[in-house]
Coordinates of C-alpha atoms in Angstrom, one line a residue:
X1 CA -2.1 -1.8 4.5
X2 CA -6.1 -2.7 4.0
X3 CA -8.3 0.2 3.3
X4 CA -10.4 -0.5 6.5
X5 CA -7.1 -0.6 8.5
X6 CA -6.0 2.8 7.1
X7 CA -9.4 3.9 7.7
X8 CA -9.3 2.7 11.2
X9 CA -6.1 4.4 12.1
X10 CA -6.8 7.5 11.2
X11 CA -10.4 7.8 12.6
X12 CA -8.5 7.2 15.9
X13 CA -6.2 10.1 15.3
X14 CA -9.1 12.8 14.5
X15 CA -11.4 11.5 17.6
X16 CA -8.3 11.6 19.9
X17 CA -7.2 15.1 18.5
X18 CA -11.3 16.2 19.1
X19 CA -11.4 14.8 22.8
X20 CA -7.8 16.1 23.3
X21 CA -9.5 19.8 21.9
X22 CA -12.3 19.9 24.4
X23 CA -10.3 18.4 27.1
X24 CA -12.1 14.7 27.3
X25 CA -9.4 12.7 27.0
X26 CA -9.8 10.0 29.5
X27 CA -7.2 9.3 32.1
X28 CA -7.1 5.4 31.3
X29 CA -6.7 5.0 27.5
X30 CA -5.9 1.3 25.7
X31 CA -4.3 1.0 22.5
X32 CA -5.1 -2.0 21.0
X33 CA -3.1 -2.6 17.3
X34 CA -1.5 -6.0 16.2
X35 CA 1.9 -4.1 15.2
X36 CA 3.6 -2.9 18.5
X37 CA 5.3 0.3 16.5
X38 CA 1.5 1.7 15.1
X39 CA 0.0 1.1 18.5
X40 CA 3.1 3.1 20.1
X41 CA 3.0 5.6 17.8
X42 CA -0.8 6.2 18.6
X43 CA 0.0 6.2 22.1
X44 CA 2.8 9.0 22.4
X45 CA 0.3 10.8 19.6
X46 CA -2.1 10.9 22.7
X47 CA 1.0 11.7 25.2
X48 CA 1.8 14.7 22.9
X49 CA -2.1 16.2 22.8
X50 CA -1.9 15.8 26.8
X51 CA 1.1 17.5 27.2
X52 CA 0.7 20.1 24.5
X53 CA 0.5 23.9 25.5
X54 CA -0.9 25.1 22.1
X55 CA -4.3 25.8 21.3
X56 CA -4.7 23.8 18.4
X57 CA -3.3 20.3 20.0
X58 CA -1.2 18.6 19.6
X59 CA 0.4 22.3 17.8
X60 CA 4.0 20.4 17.2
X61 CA 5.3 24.1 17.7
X62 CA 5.4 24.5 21.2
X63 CA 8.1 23.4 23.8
X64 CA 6.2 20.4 25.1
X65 CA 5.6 19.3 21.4
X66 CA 9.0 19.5 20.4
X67 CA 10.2 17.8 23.3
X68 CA 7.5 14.9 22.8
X69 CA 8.7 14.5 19.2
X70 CA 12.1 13.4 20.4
X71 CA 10.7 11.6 23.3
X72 CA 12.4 13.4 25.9
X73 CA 9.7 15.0 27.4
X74 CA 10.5 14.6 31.1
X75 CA 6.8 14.0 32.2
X76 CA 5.8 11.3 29.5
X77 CA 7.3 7.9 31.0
X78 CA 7.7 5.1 28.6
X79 CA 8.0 1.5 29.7
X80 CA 7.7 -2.5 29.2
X81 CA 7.4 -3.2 32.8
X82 CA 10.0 -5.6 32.6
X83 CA 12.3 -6.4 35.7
X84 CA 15.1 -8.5 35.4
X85 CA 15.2 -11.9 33.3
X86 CA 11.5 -11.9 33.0
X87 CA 9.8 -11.0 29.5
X88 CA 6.5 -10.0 31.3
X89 CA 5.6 -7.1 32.7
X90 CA 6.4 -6.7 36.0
X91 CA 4.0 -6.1 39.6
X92 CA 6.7 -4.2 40.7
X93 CA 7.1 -1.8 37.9
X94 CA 3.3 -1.2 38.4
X95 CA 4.3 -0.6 42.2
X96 CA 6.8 1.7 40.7
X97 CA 4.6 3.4 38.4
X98 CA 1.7 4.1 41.2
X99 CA 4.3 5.6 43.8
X100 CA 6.0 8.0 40.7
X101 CA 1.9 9.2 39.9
X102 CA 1.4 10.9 43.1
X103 CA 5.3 13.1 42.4
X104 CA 4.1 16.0 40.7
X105 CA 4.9 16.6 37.1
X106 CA 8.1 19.2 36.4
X107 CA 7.0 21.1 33.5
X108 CA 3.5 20.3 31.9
X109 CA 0.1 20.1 33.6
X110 CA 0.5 16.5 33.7
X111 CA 2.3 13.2 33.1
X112 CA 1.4 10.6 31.1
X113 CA 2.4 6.5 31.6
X114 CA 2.5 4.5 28.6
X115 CA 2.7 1.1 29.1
X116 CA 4.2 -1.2 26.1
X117 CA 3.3 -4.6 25.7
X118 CA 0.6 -4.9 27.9
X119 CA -0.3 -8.1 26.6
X120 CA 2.6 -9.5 28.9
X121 CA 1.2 -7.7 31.9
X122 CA 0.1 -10.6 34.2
X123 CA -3.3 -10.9 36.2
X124 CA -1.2 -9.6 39.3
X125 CA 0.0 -6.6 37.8
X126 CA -3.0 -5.9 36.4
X127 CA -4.7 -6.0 39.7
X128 CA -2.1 -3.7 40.5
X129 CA -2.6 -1.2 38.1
X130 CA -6.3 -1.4 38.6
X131 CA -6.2 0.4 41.8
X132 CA -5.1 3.2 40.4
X133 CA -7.2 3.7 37.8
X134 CA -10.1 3.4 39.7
X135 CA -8.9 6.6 41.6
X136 CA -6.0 8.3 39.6
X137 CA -4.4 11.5 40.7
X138 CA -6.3 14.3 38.5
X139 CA -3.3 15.2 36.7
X140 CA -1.9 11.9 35.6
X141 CA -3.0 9.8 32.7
X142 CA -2.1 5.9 32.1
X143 CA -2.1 4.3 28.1
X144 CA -1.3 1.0 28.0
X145 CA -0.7 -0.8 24.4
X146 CA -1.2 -4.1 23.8
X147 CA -1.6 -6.2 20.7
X148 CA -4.5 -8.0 22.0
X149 CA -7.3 -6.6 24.6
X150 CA -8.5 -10.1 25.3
X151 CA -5.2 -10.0 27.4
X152 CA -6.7 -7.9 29.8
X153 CA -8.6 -8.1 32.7
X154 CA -12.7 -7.4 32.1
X155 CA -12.2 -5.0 35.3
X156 CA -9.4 -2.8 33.2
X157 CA -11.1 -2.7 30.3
X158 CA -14.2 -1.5 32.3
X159 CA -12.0 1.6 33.3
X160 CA -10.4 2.7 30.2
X161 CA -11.5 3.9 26.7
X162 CA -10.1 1.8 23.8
X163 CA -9.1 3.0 20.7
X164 CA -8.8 -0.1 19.0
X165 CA -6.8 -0.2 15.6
X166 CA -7.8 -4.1 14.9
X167 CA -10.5 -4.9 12.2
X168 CA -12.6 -7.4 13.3
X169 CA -12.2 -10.7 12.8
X170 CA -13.2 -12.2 8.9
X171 CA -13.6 -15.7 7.8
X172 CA -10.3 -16.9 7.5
X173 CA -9.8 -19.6 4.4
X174 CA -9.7 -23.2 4.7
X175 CA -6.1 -23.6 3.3
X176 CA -4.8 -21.0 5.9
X177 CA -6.8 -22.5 8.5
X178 CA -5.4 -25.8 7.7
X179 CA -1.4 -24.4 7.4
X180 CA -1.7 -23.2 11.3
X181 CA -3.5 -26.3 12.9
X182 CA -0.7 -28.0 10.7
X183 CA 2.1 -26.0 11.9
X184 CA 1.3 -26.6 15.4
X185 CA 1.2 -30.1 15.3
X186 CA 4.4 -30.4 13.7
X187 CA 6.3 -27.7 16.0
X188 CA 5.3 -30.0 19.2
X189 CA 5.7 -33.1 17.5
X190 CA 9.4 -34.5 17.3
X191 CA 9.6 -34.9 13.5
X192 CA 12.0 -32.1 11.8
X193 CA 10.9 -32.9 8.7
X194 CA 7.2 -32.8 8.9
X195 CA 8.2 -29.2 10.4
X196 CA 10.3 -28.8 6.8
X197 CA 7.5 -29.8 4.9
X198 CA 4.7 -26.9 6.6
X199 CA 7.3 -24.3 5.8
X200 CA 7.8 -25.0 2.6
X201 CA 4.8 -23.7 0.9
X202 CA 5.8 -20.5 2.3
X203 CA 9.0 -20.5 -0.4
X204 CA 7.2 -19.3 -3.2
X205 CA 4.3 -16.9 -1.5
X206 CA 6.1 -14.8 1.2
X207 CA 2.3 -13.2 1.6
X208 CA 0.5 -16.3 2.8
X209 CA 3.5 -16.9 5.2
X210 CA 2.8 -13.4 6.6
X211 CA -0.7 -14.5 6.8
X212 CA 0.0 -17.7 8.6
X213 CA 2.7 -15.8 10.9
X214 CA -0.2 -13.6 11.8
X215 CA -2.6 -16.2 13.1
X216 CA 0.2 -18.4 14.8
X217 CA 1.0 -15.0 16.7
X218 CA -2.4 -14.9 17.7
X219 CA -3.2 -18.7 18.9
X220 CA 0.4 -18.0 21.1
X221 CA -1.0 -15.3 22.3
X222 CA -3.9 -17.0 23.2
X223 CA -2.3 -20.3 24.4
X224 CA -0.6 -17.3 27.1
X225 CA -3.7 -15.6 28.1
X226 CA -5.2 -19.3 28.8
X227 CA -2.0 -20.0 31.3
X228 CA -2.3 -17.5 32.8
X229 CA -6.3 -18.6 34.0
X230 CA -7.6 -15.7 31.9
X231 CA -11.1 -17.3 30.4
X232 CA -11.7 -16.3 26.9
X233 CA -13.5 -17.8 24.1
X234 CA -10.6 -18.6 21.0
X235 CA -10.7 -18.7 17.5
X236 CA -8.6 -21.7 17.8
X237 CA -9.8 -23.6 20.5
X238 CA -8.1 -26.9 20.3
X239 CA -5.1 -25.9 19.4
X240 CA -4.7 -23.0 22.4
X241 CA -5.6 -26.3 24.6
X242 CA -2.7 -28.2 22.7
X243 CA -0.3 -25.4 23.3
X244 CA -1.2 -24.9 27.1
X245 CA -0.7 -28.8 27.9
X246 CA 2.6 -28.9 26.2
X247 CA 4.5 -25.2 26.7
X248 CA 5.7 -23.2 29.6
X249 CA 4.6 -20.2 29.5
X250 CA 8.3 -19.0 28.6
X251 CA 7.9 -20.9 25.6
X252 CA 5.2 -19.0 24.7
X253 CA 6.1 -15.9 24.8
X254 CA 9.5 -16.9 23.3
X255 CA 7.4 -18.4 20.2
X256 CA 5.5 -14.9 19.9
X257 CA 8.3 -12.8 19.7
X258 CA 9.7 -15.7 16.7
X259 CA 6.5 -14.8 15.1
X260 CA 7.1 -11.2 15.5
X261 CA 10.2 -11.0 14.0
X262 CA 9.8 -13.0 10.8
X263 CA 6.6 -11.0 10.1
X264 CA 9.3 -8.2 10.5
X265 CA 11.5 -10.2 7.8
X266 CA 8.8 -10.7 5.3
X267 CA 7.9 -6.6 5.5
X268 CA 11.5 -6.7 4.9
X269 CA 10.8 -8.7 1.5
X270 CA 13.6 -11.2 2.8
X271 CA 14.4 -14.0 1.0
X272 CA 11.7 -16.6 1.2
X273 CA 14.4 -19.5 1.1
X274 CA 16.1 -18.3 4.1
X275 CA 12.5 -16.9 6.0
X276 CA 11.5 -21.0 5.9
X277 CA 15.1 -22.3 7.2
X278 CA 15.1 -19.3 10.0
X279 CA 11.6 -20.4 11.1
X280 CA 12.1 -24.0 11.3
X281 CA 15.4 -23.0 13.2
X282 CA 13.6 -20.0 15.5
X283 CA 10.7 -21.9 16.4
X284 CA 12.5 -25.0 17.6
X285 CA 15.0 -22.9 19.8
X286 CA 12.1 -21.4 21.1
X287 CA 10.5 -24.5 22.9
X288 CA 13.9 -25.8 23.2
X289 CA 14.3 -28.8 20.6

C-alpha cells in the first residue's frame, strides 16, 4: 500500500475518532475507498464509535463494542440493498431501510445503516434514500460505501460528509493508458486472439496487470454511471461512450465484479499464466461471448 494511501486511511480513523469524542459525527456519512473490504472496515469503525458507551470511543471494552467487533450488534444493520436476481441495490430495500429508521433502537442510543456497494444504488433509490437524509430521525445515522462517489447523486453528496480513502487521480503512463483503450477494443471486438495477445504482457508483470485491472474497473464503472443518465466528466471518455453503446448494463456490472476478483487473485500472487487464461475466459462470459 502507497504512503499517501496509508496516510489517508489513517487520518480518517483519528478525525472520525475526534468527531465521534465531541459528538459531531454527522448522521449521513460516505465512505469512499476503491477496495470494498477497507471502505467497510471504515464504516463499522464509525458504527462502533456511534454505538459505543465508553468514554474514550470507540473503548472496545464495553458491551456495545464487543458486540460491534463480532458484528452482531442488533442496532447496526448491514446491507447490499440487493432484492432478488438483481446485482443493484434495490428502491425497495431503501423503502425498507426508511420504515425500520423510525423503530426505535433496542439497546444503544442509536442505530446505524451501512450501506455496501453504493456504487450499484441506482438514481431511484438514491432519490429514495435522499428523503431521509434530508430529515433523519435524531437517533439514526446512515453510511453508505461505495468505491466511487461520482456514482452518486450531487443532491446526496450535498447531505453527507465524505471521508474519502481515494488519492487523487495522477498522470497515468502512456503504456498503461494504451493496454486499457487496447483491452477494450479487443473485449468487444469478436477476435479471441487479439483478446490473447492484450493479456499477454500481463504473464511476466502481475503488477502492471493489477494496474490495468484497476483502471478497467474504473472505466466499467464509469460506462454504468453513464447508463444510468448520471452526467460526469471521465477520465476515459471515448471509451465509457464505447462501452455504453455496446453493453447492458448487466454486462457491466458483471465485467466489474471480473475485475474485482482478479485484482483479488493478483493480491493472492496467483499464477500469472493462469490470471491471463482466467481473464480472457471471465471477461468474455461476462458480456456473453
Amino acid at each position: 500500500m502507497k504512503d499517501e494511501t496509508v496516510k489517508k486511511i489513517n487520518t480518517a480513523y483519528e478525525s472520525i475518532q475526534a468527531a465521534a469524542n465531541k459528538g459531531t459525527l454527522p448522521h449521513g456519512i460516505l465512505v469512499e475507498c476503491a477496495n470494498e473490504q477497507a471502505g467497510l472496515e471504515l464504516a463499522r469503525y464509525i458504527a462502533s464509535c456511534l454505538v459505543c458507551s465508553g468514554a474514550d470511543k470507540p473503548c472496545g471494552e464495553c458491551a456495545s463494542c464487543q458486540k460491534s467487533q463480532k458484528n452482531g450488534h442488533p442496532d447496526i444493520f448491514e446491507t447490499d440493498g440487493i432484492r432478488g436476481k438483481s446485482k443493484s441495490f434495490s428502491v425497495d430495500a431503501v423503502r425498507e431501510i426508511r420504515s425500520d429508521a423510525f423503530v426505535l433502537p433496542n439497546e444503544s442510543d442509536c442505530k446505524v445503516y451501512i450501506l455496501k456497494n453504493g456504487q450499484n444504488m441506482n438514481e431511484q433509490a438514491q432519490n429514495a434514500l435522499l428523503k431521509i437524509l434530508e430529515e433523519p430521525p435524531k437517533n439514526v445515522f446512515f453510511i453508505i460505501v461505495t468505491q466511487t462517489k461520482s456514482a452518486m447523486l450531487e443532491t446526496v453528496l450535498s447531505r453527507v460528509s465524505v471521508y474519502s480513502l481515494i488519492c487523487e487521480e495522477g498522470e497515468i503512463d502512456e503504456n498503461t493508458e494504451k493496454c486499457v483503450k487496447g483491452f477494450i477494443e479487443a473485449l468487444l471486438s469478436i477476435d479471441e486472439l487479439r483478446l490473447m495477445e492484450q493479456t499477454a504482457v500481463f504473464q511476466k508483470d502481475s503488477r502492471f496487470a493489477r494496474d490495468v485491472l484497476v483502471l478497467l474497473s474504473e472505466v466499467f464503472r464509469d460506462a454504468l454511471v453513464k447508463k444510468s443518465g448520471f452526467s460526469r466528466s471521465f477520465r476515459f471518455h471515448d471509451e465509457v461512450w464505447l462501452l455504453c453503446g455496446s453493453l447492458t448494463s448487466k454486462s457491466l456490472l458483471q465485467l466489474i465484479s471480473v475485475c474485482d476478483e482478479l485484482i483479488n487473485s493478483v493480491d493472492r500472487n496467483c499464477n500469472n499464466n493462469l490470471l491471463t487464461i482466467r481473464m480472457c475466459y471471465e471477461f468474455k462470459r461476462a458480456i456473453g461471448r
